[in-house]
Coordinates of N, CA and C in Angstrom, one line a residue:
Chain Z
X20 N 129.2 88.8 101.8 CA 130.5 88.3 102.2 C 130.8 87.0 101.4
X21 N 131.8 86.7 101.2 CA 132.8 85.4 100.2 C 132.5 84.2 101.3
X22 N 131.9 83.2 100.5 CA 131.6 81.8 101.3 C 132.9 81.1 101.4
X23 N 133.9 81.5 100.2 CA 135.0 80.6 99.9 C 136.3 80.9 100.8
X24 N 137.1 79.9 101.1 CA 138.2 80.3 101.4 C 139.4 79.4 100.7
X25 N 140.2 79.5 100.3 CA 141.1 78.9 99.3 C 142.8 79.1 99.4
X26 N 143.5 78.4 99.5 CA 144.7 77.9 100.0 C 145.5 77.3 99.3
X27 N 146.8 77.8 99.0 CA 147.3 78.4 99.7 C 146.9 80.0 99.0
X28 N 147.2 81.0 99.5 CA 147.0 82.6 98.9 C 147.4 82.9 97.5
X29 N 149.3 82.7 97.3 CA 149.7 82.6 96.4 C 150.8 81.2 96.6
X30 N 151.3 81.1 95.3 CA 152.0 79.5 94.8 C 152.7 80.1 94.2
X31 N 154.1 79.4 94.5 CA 155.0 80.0 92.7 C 155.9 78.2 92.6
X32 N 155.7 78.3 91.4 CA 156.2 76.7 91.2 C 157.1 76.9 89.5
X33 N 158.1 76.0 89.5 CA 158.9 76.3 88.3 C 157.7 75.4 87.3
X34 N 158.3 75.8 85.7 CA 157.7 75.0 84.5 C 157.9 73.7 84.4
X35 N 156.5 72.9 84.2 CA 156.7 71.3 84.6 C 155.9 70.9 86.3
X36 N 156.2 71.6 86.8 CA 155.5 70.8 88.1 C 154.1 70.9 88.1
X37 N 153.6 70.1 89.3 CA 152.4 70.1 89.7 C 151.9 71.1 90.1
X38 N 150.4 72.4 90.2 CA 150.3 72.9 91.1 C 148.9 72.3 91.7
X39 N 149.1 72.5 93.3 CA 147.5 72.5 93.7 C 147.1 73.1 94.9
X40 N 145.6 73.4 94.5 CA 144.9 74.9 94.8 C 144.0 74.4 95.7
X41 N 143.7 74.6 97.3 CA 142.2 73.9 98.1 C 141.1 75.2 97.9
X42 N 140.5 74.5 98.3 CA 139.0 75.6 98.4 C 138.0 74.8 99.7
X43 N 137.9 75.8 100.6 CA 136.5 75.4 101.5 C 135.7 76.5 101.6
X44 N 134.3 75.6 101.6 CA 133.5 76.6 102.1 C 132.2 75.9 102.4
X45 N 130.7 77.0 102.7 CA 130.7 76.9 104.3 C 128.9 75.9 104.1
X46 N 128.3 76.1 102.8 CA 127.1 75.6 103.0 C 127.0 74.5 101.9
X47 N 125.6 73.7 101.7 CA 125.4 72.7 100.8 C 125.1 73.5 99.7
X48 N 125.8 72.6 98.4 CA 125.9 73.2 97.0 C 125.5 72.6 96.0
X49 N 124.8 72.7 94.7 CA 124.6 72.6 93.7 C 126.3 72.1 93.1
X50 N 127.0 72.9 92.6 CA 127.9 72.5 92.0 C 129.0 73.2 92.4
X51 N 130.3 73.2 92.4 CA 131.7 73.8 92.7 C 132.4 74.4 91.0
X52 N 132.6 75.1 90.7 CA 133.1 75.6 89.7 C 134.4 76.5 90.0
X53 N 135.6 76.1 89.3 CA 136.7 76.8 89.1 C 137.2 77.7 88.1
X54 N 137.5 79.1 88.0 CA 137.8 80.0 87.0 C 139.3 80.7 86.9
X55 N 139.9 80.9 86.3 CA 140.5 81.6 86.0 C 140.6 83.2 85.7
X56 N 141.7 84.0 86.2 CA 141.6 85.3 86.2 C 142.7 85.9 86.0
X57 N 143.1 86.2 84.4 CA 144.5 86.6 84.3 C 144.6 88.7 84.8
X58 N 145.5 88.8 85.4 CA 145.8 90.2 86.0 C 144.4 91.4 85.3
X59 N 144.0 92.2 86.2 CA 143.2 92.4 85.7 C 142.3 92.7 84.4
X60 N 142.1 91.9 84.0 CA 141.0 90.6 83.2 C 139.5 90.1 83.9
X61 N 138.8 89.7 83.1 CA 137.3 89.5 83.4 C 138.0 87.1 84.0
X62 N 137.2 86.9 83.9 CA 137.0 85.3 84.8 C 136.8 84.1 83.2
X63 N 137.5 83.6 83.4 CA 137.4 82.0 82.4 C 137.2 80.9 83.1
X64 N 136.0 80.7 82.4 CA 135.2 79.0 83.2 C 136.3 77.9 83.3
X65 N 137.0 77.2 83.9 CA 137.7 76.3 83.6 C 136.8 74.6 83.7
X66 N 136.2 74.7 84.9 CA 135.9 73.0 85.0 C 134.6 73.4 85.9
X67 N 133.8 72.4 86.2 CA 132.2 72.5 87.3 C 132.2 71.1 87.7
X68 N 132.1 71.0 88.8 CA 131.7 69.6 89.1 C 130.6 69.6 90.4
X69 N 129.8 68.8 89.8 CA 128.3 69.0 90.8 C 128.4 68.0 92.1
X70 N 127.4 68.4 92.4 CA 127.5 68.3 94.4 C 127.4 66.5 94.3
X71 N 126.9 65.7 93.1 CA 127.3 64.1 93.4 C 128.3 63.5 92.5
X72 N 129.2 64.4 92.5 CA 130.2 64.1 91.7 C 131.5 64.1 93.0
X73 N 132.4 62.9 92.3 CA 133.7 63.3 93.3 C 135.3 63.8 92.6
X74 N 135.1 63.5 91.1 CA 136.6 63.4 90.3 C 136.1 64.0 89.0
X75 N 136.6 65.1 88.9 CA 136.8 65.2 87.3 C 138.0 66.0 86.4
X76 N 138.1 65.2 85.1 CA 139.0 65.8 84.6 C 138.9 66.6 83.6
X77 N 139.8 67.3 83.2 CA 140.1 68.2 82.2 C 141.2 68.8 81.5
X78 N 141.6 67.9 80.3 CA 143.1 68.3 79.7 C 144.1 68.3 81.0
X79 N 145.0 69.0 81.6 CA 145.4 68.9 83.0 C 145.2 69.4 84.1
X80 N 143.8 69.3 83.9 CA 143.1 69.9 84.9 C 142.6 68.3 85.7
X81 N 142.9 68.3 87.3 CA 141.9 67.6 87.6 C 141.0 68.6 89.2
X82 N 140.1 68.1 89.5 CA 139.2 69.1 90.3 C 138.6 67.8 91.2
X83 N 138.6 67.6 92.3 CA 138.1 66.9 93.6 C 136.9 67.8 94.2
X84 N 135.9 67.1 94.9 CA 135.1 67.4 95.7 C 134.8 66.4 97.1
X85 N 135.1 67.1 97.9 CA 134.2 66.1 99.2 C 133.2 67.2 99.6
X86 N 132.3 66.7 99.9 CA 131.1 67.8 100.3 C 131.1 67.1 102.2
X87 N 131.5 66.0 102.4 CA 131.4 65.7 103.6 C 132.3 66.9 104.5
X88 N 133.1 67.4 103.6 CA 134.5 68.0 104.6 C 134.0 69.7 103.8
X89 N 133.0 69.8 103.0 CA 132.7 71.0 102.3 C 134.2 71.6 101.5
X90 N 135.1 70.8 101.0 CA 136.3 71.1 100.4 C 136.3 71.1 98.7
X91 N 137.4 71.4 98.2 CA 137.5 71.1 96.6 C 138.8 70.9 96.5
X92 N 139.6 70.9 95.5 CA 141.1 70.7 95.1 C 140.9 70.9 93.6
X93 N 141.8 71.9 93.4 CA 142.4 72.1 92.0 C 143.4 71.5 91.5
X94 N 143.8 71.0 90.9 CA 145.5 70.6 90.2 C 145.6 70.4 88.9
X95 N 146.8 71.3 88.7 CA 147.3 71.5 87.4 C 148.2 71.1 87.0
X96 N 148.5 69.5 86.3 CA 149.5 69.4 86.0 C 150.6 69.5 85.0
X97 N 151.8 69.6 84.7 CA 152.9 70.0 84.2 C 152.4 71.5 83.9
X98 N 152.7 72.4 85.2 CA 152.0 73.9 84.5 C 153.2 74.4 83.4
X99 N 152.5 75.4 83.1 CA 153.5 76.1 81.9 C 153.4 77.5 82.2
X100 N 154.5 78.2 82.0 CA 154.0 79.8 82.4 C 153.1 80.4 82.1
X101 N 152.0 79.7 81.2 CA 150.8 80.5 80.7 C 149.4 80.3 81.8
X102 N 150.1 79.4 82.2 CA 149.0 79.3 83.2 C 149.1 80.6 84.5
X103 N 150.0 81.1 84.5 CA 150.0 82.4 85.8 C 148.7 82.7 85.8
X104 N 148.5 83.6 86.8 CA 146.6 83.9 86.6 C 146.1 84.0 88.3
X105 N 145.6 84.4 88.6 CA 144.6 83.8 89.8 C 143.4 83.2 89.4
X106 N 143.3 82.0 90.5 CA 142.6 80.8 90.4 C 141.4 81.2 91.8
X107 N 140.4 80.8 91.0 CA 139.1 81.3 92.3 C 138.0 80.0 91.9
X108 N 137.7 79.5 93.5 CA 137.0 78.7 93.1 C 135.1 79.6 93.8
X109 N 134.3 78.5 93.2 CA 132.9 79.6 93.1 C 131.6 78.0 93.4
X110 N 131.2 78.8 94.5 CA 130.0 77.7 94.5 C 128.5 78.3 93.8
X111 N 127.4 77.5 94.1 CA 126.4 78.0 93.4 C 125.5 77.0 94.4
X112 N 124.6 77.8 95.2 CA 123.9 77.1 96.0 C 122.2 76.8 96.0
X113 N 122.3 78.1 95.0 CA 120.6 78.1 94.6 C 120.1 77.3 93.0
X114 N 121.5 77.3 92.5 CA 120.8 76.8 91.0 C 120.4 78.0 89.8
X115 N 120.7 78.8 90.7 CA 120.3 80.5 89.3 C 121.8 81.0 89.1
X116 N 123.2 79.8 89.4 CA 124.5 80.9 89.2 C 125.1 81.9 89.9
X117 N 123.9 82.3 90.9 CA 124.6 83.4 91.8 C 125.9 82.9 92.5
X118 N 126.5 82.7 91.8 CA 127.8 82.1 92.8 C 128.5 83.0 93.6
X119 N 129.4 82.1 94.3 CA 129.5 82.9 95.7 C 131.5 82.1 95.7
X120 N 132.1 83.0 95.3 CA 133.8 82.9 95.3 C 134.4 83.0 96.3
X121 N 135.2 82.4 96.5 CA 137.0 82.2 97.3 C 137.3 83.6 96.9
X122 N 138.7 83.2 98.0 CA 139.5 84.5 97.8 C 140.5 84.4 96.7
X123 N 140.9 83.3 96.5 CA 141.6 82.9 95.3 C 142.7 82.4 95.5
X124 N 143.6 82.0 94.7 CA 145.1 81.6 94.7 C 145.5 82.0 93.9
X125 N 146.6 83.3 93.5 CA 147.6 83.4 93.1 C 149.0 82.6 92.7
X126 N 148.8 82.2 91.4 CA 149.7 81.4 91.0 C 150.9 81.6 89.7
X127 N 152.1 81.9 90.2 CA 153.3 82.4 89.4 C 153.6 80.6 89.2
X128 N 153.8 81.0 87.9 CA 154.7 79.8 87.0 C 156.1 80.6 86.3
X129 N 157.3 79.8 86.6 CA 158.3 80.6 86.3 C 158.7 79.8 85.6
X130 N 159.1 80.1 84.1 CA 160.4 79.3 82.9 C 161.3 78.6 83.8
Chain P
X1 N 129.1 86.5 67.5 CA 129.2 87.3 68.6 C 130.3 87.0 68.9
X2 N 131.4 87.6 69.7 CA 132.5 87.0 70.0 C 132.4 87.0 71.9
X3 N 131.6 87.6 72.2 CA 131.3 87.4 73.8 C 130.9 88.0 74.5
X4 N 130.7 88.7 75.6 CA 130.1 89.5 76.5 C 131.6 90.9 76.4
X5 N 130.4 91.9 76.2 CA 131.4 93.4 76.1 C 130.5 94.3 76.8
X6 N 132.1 94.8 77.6 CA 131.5 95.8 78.7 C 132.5 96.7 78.3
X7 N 131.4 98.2 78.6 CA 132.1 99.3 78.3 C 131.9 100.5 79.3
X8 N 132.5 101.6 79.7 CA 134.2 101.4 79.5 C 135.1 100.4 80.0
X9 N 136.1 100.3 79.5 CA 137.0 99.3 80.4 C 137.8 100.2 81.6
X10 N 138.0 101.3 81.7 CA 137.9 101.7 82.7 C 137.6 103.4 82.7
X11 N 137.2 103.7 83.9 CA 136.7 104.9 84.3 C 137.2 105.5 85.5
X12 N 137.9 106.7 85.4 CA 138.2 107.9 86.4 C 137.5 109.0 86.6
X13 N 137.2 108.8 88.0 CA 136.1 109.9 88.3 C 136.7 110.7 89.6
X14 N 135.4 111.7 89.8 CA 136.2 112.5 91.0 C 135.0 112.1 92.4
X15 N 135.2 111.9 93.5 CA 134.2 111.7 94.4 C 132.6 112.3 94.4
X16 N 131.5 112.1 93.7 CA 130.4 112.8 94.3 C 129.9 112.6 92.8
X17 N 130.8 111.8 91.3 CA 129.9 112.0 90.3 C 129.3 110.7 89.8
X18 N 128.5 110.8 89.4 CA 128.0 109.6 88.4 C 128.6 108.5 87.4
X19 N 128.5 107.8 87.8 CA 129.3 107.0 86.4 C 128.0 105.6 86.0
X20 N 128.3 105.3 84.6 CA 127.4 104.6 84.1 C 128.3 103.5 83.0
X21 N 127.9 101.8 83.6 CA 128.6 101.2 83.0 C 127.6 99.9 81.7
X22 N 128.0 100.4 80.9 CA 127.1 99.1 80.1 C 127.5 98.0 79.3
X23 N 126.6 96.6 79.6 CA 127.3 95.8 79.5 C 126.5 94.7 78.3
X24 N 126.7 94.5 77.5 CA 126.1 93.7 75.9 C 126.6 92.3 76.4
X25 N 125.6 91.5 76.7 CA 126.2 90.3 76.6 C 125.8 89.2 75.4
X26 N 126.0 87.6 75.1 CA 125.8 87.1 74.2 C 124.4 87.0 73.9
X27 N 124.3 87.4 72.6 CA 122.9 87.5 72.1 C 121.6 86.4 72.6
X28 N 122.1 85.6 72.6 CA 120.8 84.5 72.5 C 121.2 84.4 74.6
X29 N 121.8 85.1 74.9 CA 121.6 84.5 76.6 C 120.6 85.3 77.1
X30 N 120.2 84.6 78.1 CA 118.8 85.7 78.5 C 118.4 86.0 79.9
X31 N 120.1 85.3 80.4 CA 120.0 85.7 81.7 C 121.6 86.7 81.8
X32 N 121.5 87.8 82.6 CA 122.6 88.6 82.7 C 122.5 89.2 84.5
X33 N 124.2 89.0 84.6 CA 124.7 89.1 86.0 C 125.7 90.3 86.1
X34 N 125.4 90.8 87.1 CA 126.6 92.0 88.1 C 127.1 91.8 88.9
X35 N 129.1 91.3 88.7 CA 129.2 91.2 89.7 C 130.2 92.4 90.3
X36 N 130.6 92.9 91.9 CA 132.0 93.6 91.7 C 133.0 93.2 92.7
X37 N 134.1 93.5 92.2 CA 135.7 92.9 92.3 C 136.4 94.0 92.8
X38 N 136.5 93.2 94.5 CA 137.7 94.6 94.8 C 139.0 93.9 94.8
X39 N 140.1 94.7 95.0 CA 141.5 94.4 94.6 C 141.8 93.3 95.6
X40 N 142.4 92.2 95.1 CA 143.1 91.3 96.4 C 141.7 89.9 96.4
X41 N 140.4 90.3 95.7 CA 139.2 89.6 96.3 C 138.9 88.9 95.4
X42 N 137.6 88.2 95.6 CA 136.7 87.0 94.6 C 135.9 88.4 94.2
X43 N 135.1 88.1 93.5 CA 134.1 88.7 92.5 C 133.2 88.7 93.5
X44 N 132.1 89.7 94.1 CA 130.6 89.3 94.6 C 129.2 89.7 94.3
X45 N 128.6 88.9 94.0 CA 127.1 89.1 93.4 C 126.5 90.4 93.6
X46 N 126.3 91.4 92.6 CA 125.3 92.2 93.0 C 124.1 92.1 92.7
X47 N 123.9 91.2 91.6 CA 122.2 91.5 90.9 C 122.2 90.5 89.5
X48 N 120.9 89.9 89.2 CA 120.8 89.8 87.8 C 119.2 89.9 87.5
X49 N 119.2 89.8 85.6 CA 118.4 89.7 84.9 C 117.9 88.7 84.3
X50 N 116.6 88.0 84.3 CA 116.2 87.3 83.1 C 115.3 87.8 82.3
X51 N 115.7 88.2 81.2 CA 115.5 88.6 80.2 C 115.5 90.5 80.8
X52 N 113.9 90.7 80.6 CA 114.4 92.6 81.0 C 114.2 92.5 82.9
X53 N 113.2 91.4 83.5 CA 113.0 91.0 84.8 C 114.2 91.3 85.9
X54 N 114.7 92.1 86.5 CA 115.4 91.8 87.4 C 115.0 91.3 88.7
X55 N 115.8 90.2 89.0 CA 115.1 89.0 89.8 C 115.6 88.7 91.4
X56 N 116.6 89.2 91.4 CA 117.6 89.5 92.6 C 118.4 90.4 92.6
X57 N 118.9 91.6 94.0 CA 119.1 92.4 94.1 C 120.2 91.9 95.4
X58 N 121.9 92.3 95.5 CA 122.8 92.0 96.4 C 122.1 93.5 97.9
X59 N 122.7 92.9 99.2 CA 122.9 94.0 100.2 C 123.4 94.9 99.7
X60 N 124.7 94.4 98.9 CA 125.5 95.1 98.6 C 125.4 96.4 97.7
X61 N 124.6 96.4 96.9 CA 123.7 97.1 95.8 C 122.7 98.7 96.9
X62 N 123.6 99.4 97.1 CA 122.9 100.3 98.1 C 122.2 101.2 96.9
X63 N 121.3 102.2 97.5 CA 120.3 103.2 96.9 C 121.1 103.7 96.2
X64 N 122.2 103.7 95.9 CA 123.3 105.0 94.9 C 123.4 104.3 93.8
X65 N 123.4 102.7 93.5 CA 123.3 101.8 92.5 C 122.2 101.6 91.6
X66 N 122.0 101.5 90.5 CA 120.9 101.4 90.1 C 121.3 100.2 88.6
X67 N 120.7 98.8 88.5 CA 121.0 98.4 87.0 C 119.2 97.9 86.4
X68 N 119.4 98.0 84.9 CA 118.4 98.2 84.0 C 118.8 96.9 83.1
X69 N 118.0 96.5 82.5 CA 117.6 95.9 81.2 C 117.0 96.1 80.4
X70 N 116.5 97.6 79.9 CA 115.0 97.7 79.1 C 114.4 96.8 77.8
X71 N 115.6 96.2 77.1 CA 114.6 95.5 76.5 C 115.2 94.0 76.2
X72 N 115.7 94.0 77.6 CA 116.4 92.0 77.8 C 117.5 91.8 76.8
X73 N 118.3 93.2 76.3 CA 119.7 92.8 75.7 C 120.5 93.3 76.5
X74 N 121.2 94.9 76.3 CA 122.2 94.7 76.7 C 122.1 95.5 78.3
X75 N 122.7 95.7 79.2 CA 122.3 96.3 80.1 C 123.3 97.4 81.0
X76 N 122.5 98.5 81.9 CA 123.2 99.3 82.3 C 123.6 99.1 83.9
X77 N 124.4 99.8 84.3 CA 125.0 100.0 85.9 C 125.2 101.0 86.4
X78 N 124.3 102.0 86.7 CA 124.8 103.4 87.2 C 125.3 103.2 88.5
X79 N 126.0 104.4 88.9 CA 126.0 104.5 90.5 C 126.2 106.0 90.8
X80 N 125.5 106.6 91.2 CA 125.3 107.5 91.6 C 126.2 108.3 93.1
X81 N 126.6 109.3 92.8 CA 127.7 110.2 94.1 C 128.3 109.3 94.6
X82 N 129.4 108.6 93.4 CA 130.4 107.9 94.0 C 131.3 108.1 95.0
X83 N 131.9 106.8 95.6 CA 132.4 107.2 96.9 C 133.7 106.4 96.7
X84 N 134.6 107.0 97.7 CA 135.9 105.8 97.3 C 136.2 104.6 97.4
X85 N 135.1 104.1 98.2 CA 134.7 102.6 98.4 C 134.1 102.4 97.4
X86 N 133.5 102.8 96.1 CA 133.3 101.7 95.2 C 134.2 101.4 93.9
X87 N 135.7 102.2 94.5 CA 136.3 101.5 93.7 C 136.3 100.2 93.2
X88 N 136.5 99.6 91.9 CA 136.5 98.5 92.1 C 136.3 98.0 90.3
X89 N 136.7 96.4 90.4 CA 136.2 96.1 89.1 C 134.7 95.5 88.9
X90 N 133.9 95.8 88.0 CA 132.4 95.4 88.0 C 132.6 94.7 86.8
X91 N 132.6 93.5 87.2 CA 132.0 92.2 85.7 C 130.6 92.2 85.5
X92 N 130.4 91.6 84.2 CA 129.0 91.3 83.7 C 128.9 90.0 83.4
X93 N 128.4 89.1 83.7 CA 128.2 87.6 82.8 C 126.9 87.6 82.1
X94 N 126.9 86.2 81.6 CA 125.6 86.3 81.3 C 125.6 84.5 81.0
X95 N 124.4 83.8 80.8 CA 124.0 82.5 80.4 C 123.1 82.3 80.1
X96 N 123.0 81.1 79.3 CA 121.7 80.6 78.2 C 121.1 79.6 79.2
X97 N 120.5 79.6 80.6 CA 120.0 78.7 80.9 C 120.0 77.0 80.4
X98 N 120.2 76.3 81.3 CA 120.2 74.8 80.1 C 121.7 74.8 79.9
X99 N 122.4 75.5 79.4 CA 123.6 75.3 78.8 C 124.9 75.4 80.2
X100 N 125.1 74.1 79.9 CA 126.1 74.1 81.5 C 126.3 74.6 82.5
X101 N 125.3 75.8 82.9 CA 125.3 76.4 83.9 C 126.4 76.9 84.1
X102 N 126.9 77.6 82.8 CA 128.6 78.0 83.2 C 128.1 79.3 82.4
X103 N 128.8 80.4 83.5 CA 128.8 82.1 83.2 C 130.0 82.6 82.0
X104 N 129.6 83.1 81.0 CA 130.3 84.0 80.2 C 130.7 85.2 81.0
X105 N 131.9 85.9 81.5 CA 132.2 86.5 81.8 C 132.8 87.7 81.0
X106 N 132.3 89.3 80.4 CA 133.0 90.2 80.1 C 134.3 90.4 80.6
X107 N 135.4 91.5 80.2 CA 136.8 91.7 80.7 C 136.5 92.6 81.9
X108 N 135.4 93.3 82.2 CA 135.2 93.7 83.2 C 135.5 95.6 82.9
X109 N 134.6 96.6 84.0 CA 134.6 97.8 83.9 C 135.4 98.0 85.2
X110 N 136.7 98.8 85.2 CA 137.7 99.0 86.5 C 137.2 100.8 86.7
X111 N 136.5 100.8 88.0 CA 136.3 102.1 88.4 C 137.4 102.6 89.5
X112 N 137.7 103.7 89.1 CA 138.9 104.7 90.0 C 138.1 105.6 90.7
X113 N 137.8 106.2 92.1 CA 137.0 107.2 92.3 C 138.1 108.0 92.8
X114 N 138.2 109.6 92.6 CA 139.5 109.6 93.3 C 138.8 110.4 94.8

């Protein structure tokens, strides 16, 4: 069964705005990783941030962790329609990768 | 290399037959993963490889599944007397240990069972 749960389901936001994506879930982790998944398509690594980490960035990507609240946060800023895709966040609790995914967020960017 | 390739990209079958999916991932990685993807869902773990070693096996991975490595490159996924529940997409990853701990993911094999 999926450890993750992630919020909102889907997003639709015009070109230029901010989007952002939560993720909770349920045990102690190694690291939180966020991927990308354009329509059916295989998964693109976007960002990882490990369990003593709280902020990181990436081009306009930034990614939160609290592990006290077991949460994460995606945000994408000035999206562009190329970003459409579903967004799945993925923990890893053993250290071998077997990660364990959200249900994802669905995210339309519209011109 | 240009990345992890899984073949077929997709497969239509009829309930009760065999299908077999194989998946080449980057050469120098030496660990390779199964995962499968139903419509609407996250991806979930069935199984992986280090090198030909398979080291973990999912619940989910019933007696009708079977995956191989024979000689720690590329690897197979059969499933045996398909059923319409395993529709679904099956990715392959794979990783070079050491190296960011971040999975290469194939485009994935989409199985239809009708």
């Amino acid at each position: 069964s999926q450890q993750g749960e992630e919020d909102p389901q889907a997003l639709s936001i015009q070109e230029g705005e901010n989007a952002t994506m939560n993720c909770s879930y349920k045990t102690s982790i190694n690291n939180l990783q966020w991927y990308r998944q354009n329509s059916g398509r295989g998964l693109v690594h976007l960002i990882l941030i490990r369990s003593n980490e709280r902020e990181k960035h990436s081009g306009r990507l930034r990614v939160t962790l609290d592990t006290s609240k077991k949460s994460s946060s995606l945000l994408i800023t000035a999206s562009r329609a190329a970003d459409t895709a579903s967004y799945f966040c993925a923990t890893d609790n053993t250290g071998f990768q077997k990660l364990v995914f959200g249900t994802g967020t669905r995210l339309l960017v519209s011109p | 290399d240009t990345g992890v390739s899984q073949d077929p990209r997709h497969k239509i079958t009829k309930r009760g037959q065999n299908v077999t999916f194989r998946c080449d991932p980057i050469s120098e990685h030496n660990r390779l993963y199964w995962y499968r993807q139903t419509l609407g869902q996250g991806p979930e773990f069935l199984t992986y490889f280090q090198n030909e070693a398979q080291l973990e096996k999912s619940r989910l991975l019933s007696d009708r599944f079977s995956a191989e490595r024979p000689k720690g490159s590329f690897s197979t996924l059969e499933i045996q007397r398909t059923e319409q529940g395993d529709s679904a997409m099956y990715l392959c990853a794979s990783i070079q240990p050491g190296q960011n701990n971040v999975l290469t993911f194939g485009a994935g094999s989409r199985l239809t069972v009708l």
